[in-house]
Amino acid sequence: AETELIRAQRFESLAMLAGGLSHDLRNLLQPLLLAGDSLQDYQDDPRLARLGRLVRDCGKRGLDMVQSMLSFARGARRAEQVRVGALLDALGLLLQGSVPRNVTLELEAFDPDLSFDGNHTELQQCLLNLSLNALQAMPEGGQLRIIASRASLPESFFLPGEEAREGNYVCLTVSDTGTGMDKAALQHLFEPFYTTKESGTGLGLVSCKRIITAHGGVVRVESVPGEGTRFHMHIPLIRQPVDVLDEPETVNLQGEA
Ligand code: ADP
């Protein structure tokens, strides 16, 4: 399981890099393609028209390459039935050696047989990232709880006029009684390379968000400085096509929402 996890993590970073790069390259190539297009229609100077064709053809080849890089970044995700109980069992095993004596670990699946469309390894990696963050936020000890339950989508995610779809989501919650975060920290939480740790990468949460978004889900964070942090992830039990997902909502329980 360990090596598969590392492989998934490596793939995740690569996919993230490829995704970001393709996006930027596409924005560069598109105007180039347009410029080549209009140049090749230039009647008065055949030399310019020829150059225009060259620019357009190279731009087109570049765009095709970018397109396949993008599909690589999005694809290659194995879809399977993920069983909530199996997910938490695997996480418990992975965490075994990492939980210090002054931390109590609680893993609870209200309905262990609850299953949904997703990728076990990716979700395991996401939960592990969040759990390790939680442990690092509790240097003096505390409580780490990972809970899986069947839930509805929180109301703040409804689109205007949308009805509550009762219990069509699995909610994974990772909570700690650690340092918590203030409003300023919450604002940067999902930015790549945002870290407050000496040897942090600032990519853990970016990767978590990517994984949950790829599952059609949403991430929500609640945090109180000095009290602790809760990450809630809602994933639809049945995959439905989702187009644009909003930025994850962060809630500061002390601030004015
Ligand atoms: P890294 O762990 O490498 O710093 P992450 O993206 O996982 O990168 O986290 C970014 C930052 O968010 C952390 O450096 C930390 O400041 C903050 N953070 C994440 N999880 C928690 C938590 N459970 N409690 C307090 N702060 C957290």
Short mmCIF file of C-alpha atoms and ligand atoms in Angstrom, two decimals:
data_model
loop_
_atom_site.label_atom_id
_atom_site.label_comp_id
_atom_site.label_asym_id
_atom_site.label_seq_id
_atom_site.Cartn_x
_atom_site.Cartn_y
_atom_site.Cartn_z
CA ALA A 1 0.00 0.00 0.00
CA GLU A 2 2.90 2.29 0.87
CA THR A 3 4.49 2.15 -2.58
CA GLU A 4 1.18 2.60 -4.35
CA LEU A 5 0.61 5.66 -2.21
CA ILE A 6 3.99 7.11 -3.09
CA ARG A 7 3.32 6.43 -6.73
CA ALA A 8 -0.04 8.17 -6.46
CA GLN A 9 1.61 11.11 -4.77
CA ARG A 10 4.25 11.37 -7.47
CA PHE A 11 1.61 11.15 -10.16
CA GLU A 12 -0.38 13.82 -8.37
CA SER A 13 2.55 16.28 -8.45
CA LEU A 14 3.27 15.50 -12.07
CA ALA A 15 -0.36 15.92 -13.04
CA MET A 16 -0.53 19.19 -11.15
CA LEU A 17 2.57 20.47 -12.94
CA ALA A 18 1.36 19.28 -16.34
CA GLY A 19 -2.06 20.79 -15.70
CA GLY A 20 -0.70 24.20 -14.77
CA LEU A 21 1.83 24.24 -17.58
CA SER A 22 -0.67 23.22 -20.25
CA HIS A 23 -3.04 25.88 -19.13
CA ASP A 24 -0.44 28.63 -19.45
CA LEU A 25 0.90 27.28 -22.74
CA ARG A 26 -2.56 27.15 -24.22
CA ASN A 27 -3.08 30.80 -23.39
CA LEU A 28 0.20 31.61 -25.16
CA LEU A 29 -0.43 29.48 -28.23
CA GLN A 30 -3.96 30.55 -28.97
CA PRO A 31 -3.12 34.14 -30.00
CA LEU A 32 -0.13 32.86 -31.96
CA LEU A 33 -2.43 30.59 -33.92
CA LEU A 34 -4.79 33.45 -34.63
CA ALA A 35 -1.93 35.66 -35.78
CA GLY A 36 -0.68 32.95 -38.13
CA ASP A 37 -4.21 32.53 -39.42
CA SER A 38 -4.59 36.15 -40.40
CA LEU A 39 -1.07 36.34 -41.84
CA GLN A 40 -1.65 33.42 -44.19
CA ASP A 41 -4.55 35.30 -45.74
CA TYR A 42 -2.18 38.13 -46.65
CA GLN A 43 -2.60 38.41 -50.43
CA ASP A 44 -0.06 41.12 -51.22
CA ASP A 45 3.04 39.30 -50.02
CA PRO A 46 3.32 35.56 -50.64
CA ARG A 47 6.34 35.40 -48.37
CA LEU A 48 4.33 36.72 -45.45
CA ALA A 49 1.52 34.32 -46.26
CA ARG A 50 3.98 31.44 -46.19
CA LEU A 51 5.32 32.56 -42.82
CA GLY A 52 1.76 32.84 -41.61
CA ARG A 53 1.11 29.22 -42.57
CA LEU A 54 4.27 28.14 -40.75
CA VAL A 55 3.27 30.01 -37.60
CA ARG A 56 -0.20 28.53 -37.76
CA ASP A 57 0.97 24.96 -38.33
CA CYS A 58 3.50 25.08 -35.49
CA GLY A 59 0.95 26.71 -33.22
CA LYS A 60 -1.55 24.00 -34.11
CA ARG A 61 0.96 21.22 -33.36
CA GLY A 62 1.79 22.88 -30.05
CA LEU A 63 -1.88 23.12 -29.12
CA ASP A 64 -2.37 19.43 -29.88
CA MET A 65 0.52 18.55 -27.59
CA VAL A 66 -0.89 20.76 -24.87
CA GLN A 67 -4.24 19.11 -25.31
CA SER A 68 -2.80 15.64 -24.74
CA MET A 69 -0.87 16.93 -21.73
CA LEU A 70 -4.13 18.25 -20.32
CA SER A 71 -5.89 14.94 -20.81
CA PHE A 72 -2.99 13.24 -19.07
CA ALA A 73 -3.38 15.64 -16.15
CA ARG A 74 -7.10 14.95 -15.93
CA GLY A 75 -7.21 11.33 -16.88
CA ALA A 76 -5.41 8.20 -15.78
CA ARG A 77 -7.63 8.14 -12.74
CA ARG A 78 -8.92 4.68 -12.10
CA ALA A 79 -12.57 4.73 -11.17
CA GLU A 80 -13.78 2.07 -8.77
CA GLN A 81 -16.25 1.52 -5.99
CA VAL A 82 -14.77 2.98 -2.82
CA ARG A 83 -16.06 1.48 0.41
CA VAL A 84 -16.00 3.91 3.31
CA GLY A 85 -15.04 1.22 5.83
CA ALA A 86 -12.08 0.08 3.72
CA LEU A 87 -10.92 3.67 3.35
CA LEU A 88 -10.82 4.28 7.10
CA ASP A 89 -9.29 0.86 7.85
CA ALA A 90 -6.45 1.57 5.42
CA LEU A 91 -5.95 5.01 6.89
CA GLY A 92 -5.79 3.57 10.40
CA LEU A 93 -3.01 1.22 9.31
CA LEU A 94 -1.05 4.00 7.67
CA LEU A 95 -1.39 6.26 10.70
CA GLN A 96 -0.48 3.58 13.23
CA GLY A 97 3.18 4.48 13.51
CA SER A 98 2.70 8.23 13.28
CA VAL A 99 0.30 8.99 16.09
CA PRO A 100 2.19 10.11 19.19
CA ARG A 101 1.20 8.89 22.63
CA ASN A 102 -0.38 12.20 23.63
CA VAL A 103 -2.82 12.11 20.73
CA THR A 104 -6.00 10.07 20.75
CA LEU A 105 -7.00 8.79 17.34
CA GLU A 106 -10.63 8.15 16.56
CA LEU A 107 -11.74 6.62 13.27
CA GLU A 108 -15.43 6.17 12.78
CA ALA A 109 -17.51 5.11 9.80
CA PHE A 110 -21.21 5.36 10.62
CA ASP A 111 -22.05 3.12 7.69
CA PRO A 112 -18.89 1.17 6.77
CA ASP A 113 -20.56 -0.44 3.76
CA LEU A 114 -21.45 2.88 2.20
CA SER A 115 -19.80 2.87 -1.24
CA PHE A 116 -19.33 5.44 -3.92
CA ASP A 117 -17.62 6.01 -7.26
CA GLY A 118 -14.07 7.17 -6.75
CA ASN A 119 -10.44 6.27 -6.39
CA HIS A 120 -9.43 4.57 -3.17
CA THR A 121 -5.71 5.40 -3.35
CA GLU A 122 -6.21 9.07 -4.08
CA LEU A 123 -8.72 9.52 -1.29
CA GLN A 124 -6.49 7.62 1.10
CA GLN A 125 -3.66 9.97 0.20
CA CYS A 126 -5.91 12.97 0.75
CA LEU A 127 -7.03 11.74 4.19
CA LEU A 128 -3.44 10.93 5.10
CA ASN A 129 -2.29 14.45 4.13
CA LEU A 130 -5.00 16.00 6.27
CA SER A 131 -4.28 13.69 9.19
CA LEU A 132 -0.55 14.40 9.14
CA ASN A 133 -1.27 18.15 9.00
CA ALA A 134 -3.59 17.70 11.98
CA LEU A 135 -0.91 15.83 13.95
CA GLN A 136 1.62 18.56 13.18
CA ALA A 137 -0.85 21.14 14.47
CA MET A 138 -0.98 19.35 17.85
CA PRO A 139 2.60 19.35 19.16
CA GLU A 140 1.22 19.27 22.69
CA GLY A 141 -1.14 16.43 21.96
CA GLY A 142 -4.89 16.38 21.48
CA GLN A 143 -7.53 14.54 19.53
CA LEU A 144 -7.52 13.51 15.89
CA ARG A 145 -10.89 12.37 14.59
CA ILE A 146 -11.70 11.04 11.15
CA ILE A 147 -15.37 10.50 10.59
CA ALA A 148 -17.26 9.24 7.56
CA SER A 149 -20.99 9.65 7.35
CA ARG A 150 -23.76 9.92 4.84
CA ALA A 151 -24.79 13.54 4.45
CA SER A 152 -26.47 16.17 2.36
CA LEU A 153 -24.52 18.90 0.67
CA PRO A 154 -24.18 21.87 3.03
CA GLU A 155 -26.64 24.61 2.11
CA SER A 156 -23.90 27.11 1.28
CA PHE A 157 -23.07 25.06 -1.80
CA PHE A 158 -26.56 25.08 -3.30
CA LEU A 159 -26.98 26.85 -6.56
CA PRO A 160 -29.87 29.33 -6.61
CA GLY A 161 -33.14 27.42 -6.74
CA GLU A 162 -31.49 24.06 -6.11
CA GLU A 163 -33.20 21.63 -3.79
CA ALA A 164 -31.50 19.72 -1.03
CA ARG A 165 -30.55 16.26 -2.32
CA GLU A 166 -31.09 14.38 0.85
CA GLY A 167 -28.15 12.26 1.93
CA ASN A 168 -26.63 11.82 -1.50
CA TYR A 169 -23.14 12.59 -0.31
CA VAL A 170 -20.52 10.93 1.77
CA CYS A 171 -18.97 13.40 4.17
CA LEU A 172 -15.40 12.79 5.31
CA THR A 173 -14.35 14.93 8.24
CA VAL A 174 -10.85 15.28 9.64
CA SER A 175 -10.73 17.31 12.84
CA ASP A 176 -8.03 18.19 15.31
CA THR A 177 -7.75 20.09 18.56
CA GLY A 178 -4.57 21.85 17.49
CA THR A 179 -3.38 25.37 16.87
CA GLY A 180 -6.17 26.33 14.49
CA MET A 181 -5.79 29.10 11.94
CA ASP A 182 -6.71 32.73 11.84
CA LYS A 183 -8.58 34.40 9.03
CA ALA A 184 -5.43 35.44 7.15
CA ALA A 185 -4.07 31.90 7.17
CA LEU A 186 -7.41 30.47 6.01
CA GLN A 187 -7.33 32.77 3.02
CA HIS A 188 -4.06 31.30 1.73
CA LEU A 189 -4.76 27.74 2.70
CA PHE A 190 -5.31 26.29 -0.76
CA GLU A 191 -2.67 28.33 -2.57
CA PRO A 192 0.18 26.27 -4.02
CA PHE A 193 3.38 26.60 -1.97
CA TYR A 194 1.65 28.30 0.97
CA THR A 195 3.29 26.80 4.03
CA THR A 196 4.15 27.87 7.54
CA LYS A 197 6.42 24.88 8.11
CA GLU A 198 10.16 24.97 7.83
CA SER A 199 10.29 21.99 5.51
CA GLY A 200 6.75 22.18 4.18
CA THR A 201 5.90 22.02 0.49
CA GLY A 202 2.61 23.85 0.60
CA LEU A 203 1.25 21.32 -1.88
CA GLY A 204 -0.61 18.94 0.43
CA LEU A 205 -3.85 20.86 0.53
CA VAL A 206 -3.65 21.79 -3.16
CA SER A 207 -3.46 18.10 -3.92
CA CYS A 208 -6.34 17.31 -1.53
CA LYS A 209 -8.53 19.89 -3.17
CA ARG A 210 -7.64 18.57 -6.61
CA ILE A 211 -8.55 15.05 -5.59
CA ILE A 212 -11.88 16.02 -4.04
CA THR A 213 -12.76 18.28 -6.98
CA ALA A 214 -11.97 15.43 -9.36
CA HIS A 215 -14.50 13.38 -7.40
CA GLY A 216 -17.12 16.07 -8.01
CA GLY A 217 -16.90 17.04 -4.34
CA VAL A 218 -16.32 20.14 -2.28
CA VAL A 219 -13.99 20.98 0.60
CA ARG A 220 -14.94 23.20 3.51
CA VAL A 221 -12.75 24.30 6.38
CA GLU A 222 -13.66 25.49 9.84
CA SER A 223 -10.97 26.68 12.18
CA VAL A 224 -10.72 28.50 15.48
CA PRO A 225 -7.31 29.80 16.53
CA GLY A 226 -6.22 28.01 19.67
CA GLU A 227 -9.01 25.43 19.46
CA GLY A 228 -8.60 23.41 16.32
CA THR A 229 -9.51 22.76 12.73
CA ARG A 230 -12.07 20.70 10.84
CA PHE A 231 -11.88 19.76 7.17
CA HIS A 232 -15.17 18.57 5.67
CA MET A 233 -15.21 16.90 2.30
CA HIS A 234 -18.50 16.16 0.61
CA ILE A 235 -18.33 13.69 -2.26
CA PRO A 236 -21.40 12.70 -4.28
CA LEU A 237 -22.25 9.01 -3.88
CA ILE A 238 -23.13 8.86 -7.54
CA ARG A 239 -20.91 10.73 -9.92
CA GLN A 240 -22.71 13.43 -11.82
CA PRO A 241 -21.15 15.66 -14.40
CA VAL A 242 -19.94 18.82 -12.70
CA ASP A 243 -18.67 21.76 -14.69
CA VAL A 244 -17.31 24.61 -12.66
CA LEU A 245 -16.59 24.17 -8.99
CA ASP A 246 -16.21 27.14 -6.74
CA GLU A 247 -13.20 27.73 -4.60
CA PRO A 248 -13.52 25.80 -1.38
CA GLU A 249 -15.29 27.76 1.25
CA THR A 250 -13.36 28.65 4.36
CA VAL A 251 -15.18 29.57 7.49
CA ASN A 252 -13.66 31.28 10.47
CA LEU A 253 -15.94 30.55 13.37
CA GLN A 254 -14.77 33.63 15.20
CA GLY A 255 -14.75 36.06 12.30
CA GLU A 256 -17.79 37.43 10.54
CA ALA A 257 -18.22 34.41 8.21
P1 ADP B 1 2.47 21.78 4.20
O1 ADP B 1 1.88 20.79 5.18
O2 ADP B 1 3.59 21.22 3.40
O3 ADP B 1 2.81 23.10 4.83
P2 ADP B 1 -0.23 21.98 3.21
O4 ADP B 1 -0.77 22.47 1.89
O5 ADP B 1 -0.65 20.63 3.62
O6 ADP B 1 1.33 22.11 3.11
O7 ADP B 1 -0.64 23.01 4.36
C1 ADP B 1 -0.42 24.39 4.17
C2 ADP B 1 -0.42 25.11 5.50
O8 ADP B 1 -1.74 25.12 6.05
C3 ADP B 1 0.43 24.49 6.59
O9 ADP B 1 1.77 24.90 6.51
C4 ADP B 1 -0.23 25.01 7.87
O10 ADP B 1 0.18 26.33 8.16
C5 ADP B 1 -1.70 25.10 7.46
N1 ADP B 1 -2.48 23.95 7.96
C6 ADP B 1 -2.88 22.88 7.25
N2 ADP B 1 -3.59 22.03 8.01
C7 ADP B 1 -3.66 22.56 9.23
C8 ADP B 1 -4.26 22.17 10.50
N3 ADP B 1 -4.95 21.02 10.61
N4 ADP B 1 -4.12 23.01 11.56
C9 ADP B 1 -3.44 24.16 11.46
N5 ADP B 1 -2.85 24.59 10.31
C10 ADP B 1 -2.95 23.81 9.21
#
